[in-house]
């Protein structure tokens, strides 16, 4: 019985995402999230974009997976580059950024990664539970693309909705 349990634990250990074995660090626990967000808001304002906050930690396999999905899926990468200034906000034992998360309405209540959209003035306009963007053990291109399009500056342009 001990051999079976050991074998199962060994196989489970091998199934952990290879990114962790490589020591991927997409979040910086030492970063000042307040300063990062302020710089992103300034840049977004200058470029006519919104700010995309991905909150999570290097400990979170879904956080690493979402980051890789955004970087390595051409349609998603293009939507992100066109419409958003992206900031990775760390949440870990070393630095939970609780002051920042309090100002954002406690998005950690949705689990990780949690996605927060700010407009170019730094106002929170949406918080997204990333679980709604998942499909078949990963992320759905259709769902993520729809989310990014729906919260883009163009989609929020009042001129599109004014009566004519």
XYZ file of N, CA and C in Angstrom, residues 110-115 128-135 138-140:
51
model
N -12.200 36.402 -5.173
C -12.560 35.564 -6.311
C -11.564 34.440 -6.571
N -10.463 34.403 -5.841
C -9.423 33.416 -6.106
C -8.398 33.983 -7.070
N -7.491 33.137 -7.513
C -6.373 33.607 -8.331
C -6.199 32.760 -9.581
N -5.792 33.381 -10.688
C -5.589 34.814 -10.817
C -6.932 35.531 -10.866
N -6.920 36.733 -10.378
C -8.090 37.592 -10.511
C -7.654 38.757 -11.394
N -8.545 39.189 -12.247
C -8.234 40.215 -13.236
C -9.031 41.468 -12.927
N -12.779 40.529 -12.634
C -13.163 39.287 -13.299
C -12.590 38.069 -12.588
N -13.456 37.157 -12.234
C -13.051 35.846 -11.748
C -12.561 35.074 -12.968
N -11.290 34.734 -13.014
C -10.722 34.091 -14.202
C -11.265 32.684 -14.445
N -11.907 32.090 -13.449
C -12.480 30.754 -13.645
C -13.520 30.762 -14.762
N -14.188 31.896 -14.978
C -15.192 31.992 -16.037
C -14.569 32.011 -17.430
N -13.257 32.118 -17.508
C -12.555 32.153 -18.793
C -11.890 30.815 -19.114
N -12.070 29.841 -18.231
C -11.433 28.534 -18.393
C -12.262 27.611 -19.275
N -11.540 26.654 -19.867
C -12.198 25.621 -20.654
C -11.233 24.462 -20.858
N -7.670 24.558 -19.420
C -6.878 25.727 -19.816
C -7.795 26.928 -19.947
N -7.396 27.858 -20.776
C -8.214 29.047 -21.006
C -8.781 29.020 -22.412
N -9.981 29.551 -22.575
C -10.675 29.592 -23.851
C -10.301 30.860 -24.618
